[in-house]
PDB file of C-alpha atoms in Angstrom:
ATOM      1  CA  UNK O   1      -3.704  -0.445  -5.109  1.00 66.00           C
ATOM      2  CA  UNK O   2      -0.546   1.031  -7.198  1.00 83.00           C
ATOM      3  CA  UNK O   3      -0.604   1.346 -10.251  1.00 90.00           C
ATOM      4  CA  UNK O   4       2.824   0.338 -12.220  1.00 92.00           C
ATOM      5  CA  UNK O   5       4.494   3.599 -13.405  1.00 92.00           C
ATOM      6  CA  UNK O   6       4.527   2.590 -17.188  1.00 94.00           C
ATOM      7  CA  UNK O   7      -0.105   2.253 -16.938  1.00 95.00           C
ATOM      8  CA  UNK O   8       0.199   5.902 -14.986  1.00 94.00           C
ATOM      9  CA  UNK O   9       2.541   7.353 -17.957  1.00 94.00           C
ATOM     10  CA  UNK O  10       0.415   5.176 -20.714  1.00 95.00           C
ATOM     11  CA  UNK O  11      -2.992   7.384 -18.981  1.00 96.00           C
ATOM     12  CA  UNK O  12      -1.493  10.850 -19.279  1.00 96.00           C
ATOM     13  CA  UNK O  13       0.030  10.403 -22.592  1.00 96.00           C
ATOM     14  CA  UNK O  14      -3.198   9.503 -23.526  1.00 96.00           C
ATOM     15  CA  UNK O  15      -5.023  12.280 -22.046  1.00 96.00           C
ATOM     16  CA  UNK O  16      -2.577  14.656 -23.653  1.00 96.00           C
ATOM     17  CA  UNK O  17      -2.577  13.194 -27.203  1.00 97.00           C
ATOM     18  CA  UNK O  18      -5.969  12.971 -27.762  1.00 96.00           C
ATOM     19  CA  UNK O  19      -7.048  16.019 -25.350  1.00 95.00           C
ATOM     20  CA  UNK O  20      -9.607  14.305 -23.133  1.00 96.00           C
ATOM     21  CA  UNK O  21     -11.026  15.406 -19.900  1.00 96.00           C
ATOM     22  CA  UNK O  22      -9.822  13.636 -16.649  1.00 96.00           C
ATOM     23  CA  UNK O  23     -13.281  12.234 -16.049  1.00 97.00           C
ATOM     24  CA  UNK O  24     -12.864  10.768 -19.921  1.00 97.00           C
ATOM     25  CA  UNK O  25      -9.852   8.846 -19.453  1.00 97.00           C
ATOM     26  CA  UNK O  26     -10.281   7.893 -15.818  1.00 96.00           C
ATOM     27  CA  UNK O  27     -13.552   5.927 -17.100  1.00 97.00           C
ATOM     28  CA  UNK O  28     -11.479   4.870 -20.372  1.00 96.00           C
ATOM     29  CA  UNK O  29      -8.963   3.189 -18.272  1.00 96.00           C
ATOM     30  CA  UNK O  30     -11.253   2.445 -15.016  1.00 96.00           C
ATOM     31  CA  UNK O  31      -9.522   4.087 -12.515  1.00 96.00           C
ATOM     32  CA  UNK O  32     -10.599   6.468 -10.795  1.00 96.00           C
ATOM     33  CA  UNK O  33     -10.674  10.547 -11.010  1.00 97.00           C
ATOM     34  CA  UNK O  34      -9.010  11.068  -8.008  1.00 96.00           C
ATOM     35  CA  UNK O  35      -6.066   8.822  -9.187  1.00 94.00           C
ATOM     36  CA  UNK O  36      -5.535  10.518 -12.452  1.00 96.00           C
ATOM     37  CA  UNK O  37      -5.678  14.131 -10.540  1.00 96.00           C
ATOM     38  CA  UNK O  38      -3.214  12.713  -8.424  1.00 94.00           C
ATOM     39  CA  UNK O  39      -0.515  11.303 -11.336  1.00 95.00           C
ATOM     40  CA  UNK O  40      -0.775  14.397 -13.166  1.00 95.00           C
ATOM     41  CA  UNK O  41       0.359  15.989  -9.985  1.00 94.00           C
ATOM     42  CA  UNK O  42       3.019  13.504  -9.372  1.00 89.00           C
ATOM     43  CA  UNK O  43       3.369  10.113 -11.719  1.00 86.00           C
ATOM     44  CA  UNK O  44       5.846   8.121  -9.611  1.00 85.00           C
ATOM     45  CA  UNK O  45       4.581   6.178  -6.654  1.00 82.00           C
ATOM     46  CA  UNK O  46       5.408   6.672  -3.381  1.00 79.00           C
ATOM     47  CA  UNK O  47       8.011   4.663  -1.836  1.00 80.00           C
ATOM     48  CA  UNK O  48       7.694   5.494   1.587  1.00 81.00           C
ATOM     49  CA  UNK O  49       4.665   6.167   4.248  1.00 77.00           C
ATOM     50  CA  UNK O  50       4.858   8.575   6.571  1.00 80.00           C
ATOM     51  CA  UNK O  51       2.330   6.974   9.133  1.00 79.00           C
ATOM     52  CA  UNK O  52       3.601   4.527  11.952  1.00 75.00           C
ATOM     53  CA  UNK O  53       1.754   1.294  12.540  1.00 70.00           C
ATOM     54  CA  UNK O  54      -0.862   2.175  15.232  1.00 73.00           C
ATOM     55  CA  UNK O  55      -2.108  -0.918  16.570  1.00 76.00           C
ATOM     56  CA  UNK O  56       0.821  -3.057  16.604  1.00 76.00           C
ATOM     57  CA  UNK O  57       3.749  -2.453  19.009  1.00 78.00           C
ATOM     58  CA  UNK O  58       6.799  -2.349  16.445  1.00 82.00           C
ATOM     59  CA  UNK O  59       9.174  -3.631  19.661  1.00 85.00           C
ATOM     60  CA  UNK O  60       7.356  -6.792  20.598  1.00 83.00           C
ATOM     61  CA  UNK O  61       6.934  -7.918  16.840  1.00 85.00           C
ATOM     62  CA  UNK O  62      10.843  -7.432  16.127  1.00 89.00           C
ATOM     63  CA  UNK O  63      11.070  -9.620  19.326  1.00 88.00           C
ATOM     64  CA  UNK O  64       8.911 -11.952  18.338  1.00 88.00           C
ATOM     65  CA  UNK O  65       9.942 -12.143  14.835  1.00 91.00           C
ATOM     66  CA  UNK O  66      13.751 -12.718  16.764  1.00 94.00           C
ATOM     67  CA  UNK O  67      12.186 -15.497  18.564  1.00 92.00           C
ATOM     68  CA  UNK O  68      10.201 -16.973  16.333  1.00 92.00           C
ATOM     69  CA  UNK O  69      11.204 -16.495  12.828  1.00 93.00           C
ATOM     70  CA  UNK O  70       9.637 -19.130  11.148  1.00 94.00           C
ATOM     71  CA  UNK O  71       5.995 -18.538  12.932  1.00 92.00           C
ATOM     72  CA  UNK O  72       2.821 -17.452  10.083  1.00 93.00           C
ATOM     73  CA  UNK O  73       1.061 -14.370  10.375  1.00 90.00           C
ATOM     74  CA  UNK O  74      -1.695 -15.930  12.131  1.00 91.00           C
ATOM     75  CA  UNK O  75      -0.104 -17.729  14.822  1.00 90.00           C
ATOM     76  CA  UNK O  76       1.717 -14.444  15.432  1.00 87.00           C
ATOM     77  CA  UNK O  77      -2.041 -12.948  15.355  1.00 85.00           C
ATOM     78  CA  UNK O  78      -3.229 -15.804  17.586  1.00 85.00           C
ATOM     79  CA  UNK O  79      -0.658 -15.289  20.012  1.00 80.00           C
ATOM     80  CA  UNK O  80      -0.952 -11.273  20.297  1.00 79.00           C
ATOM     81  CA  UNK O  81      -4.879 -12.043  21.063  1.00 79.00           C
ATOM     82  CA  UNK O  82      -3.931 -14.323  23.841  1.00 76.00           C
ATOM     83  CA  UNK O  83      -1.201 -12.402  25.323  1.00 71.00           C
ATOM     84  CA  UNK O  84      -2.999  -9.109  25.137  1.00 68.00           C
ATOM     85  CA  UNK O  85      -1.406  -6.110  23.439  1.00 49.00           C
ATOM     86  CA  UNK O  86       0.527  -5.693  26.885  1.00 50.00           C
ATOM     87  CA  UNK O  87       3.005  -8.839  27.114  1.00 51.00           C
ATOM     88  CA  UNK O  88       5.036 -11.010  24.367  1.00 46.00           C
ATOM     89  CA  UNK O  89       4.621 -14.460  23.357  1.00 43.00           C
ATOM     90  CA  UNK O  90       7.012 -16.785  25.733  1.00 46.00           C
TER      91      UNK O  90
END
């Protein structure tokens, strides 16, 4: 889950004003440690991921997409399963 920029700057101006511990405010604002260790590191969300998809062949859902543009995730999901992860929907 992101958190909007504007909570993230809200937590760390509060943890500087009134001088709390990261475990204090995480539990203040319930979010977790790891998050505020993380904003105070860097406060702006990422906008990009460095990971490629990894079970879903990028190629045959642009094609598919191309063919079928006004299909719903699950009949695109229903049609993957029944074509096997080797061959498009026709």
């Amino acid at each position: 889950m992101t958190y909007p920029i504007l909570f993230r700057r809200k937590v760390l101006s509060v943890r500087e004003k009134e001088n709390l511990l990261i475990a204090q405010v995480a539990k203040r604002f319930g979010v977790g440690v790891a998050s505020v260790m993380r904003w105070i590191k860097t406060p702006d969300p990422r906008t990009t991921r460095n990971k490629s998809a990894t079970r879903i062949n990028m190629e045959m859902l642009a094609q598919d997409v191309k063919n079928y543009p006004d299909a719903y995730q699950y009949e695109r999901v229903r049609a993957y399963q029944a074509a096997g992860s080797q061959q498009a929907r026709h």
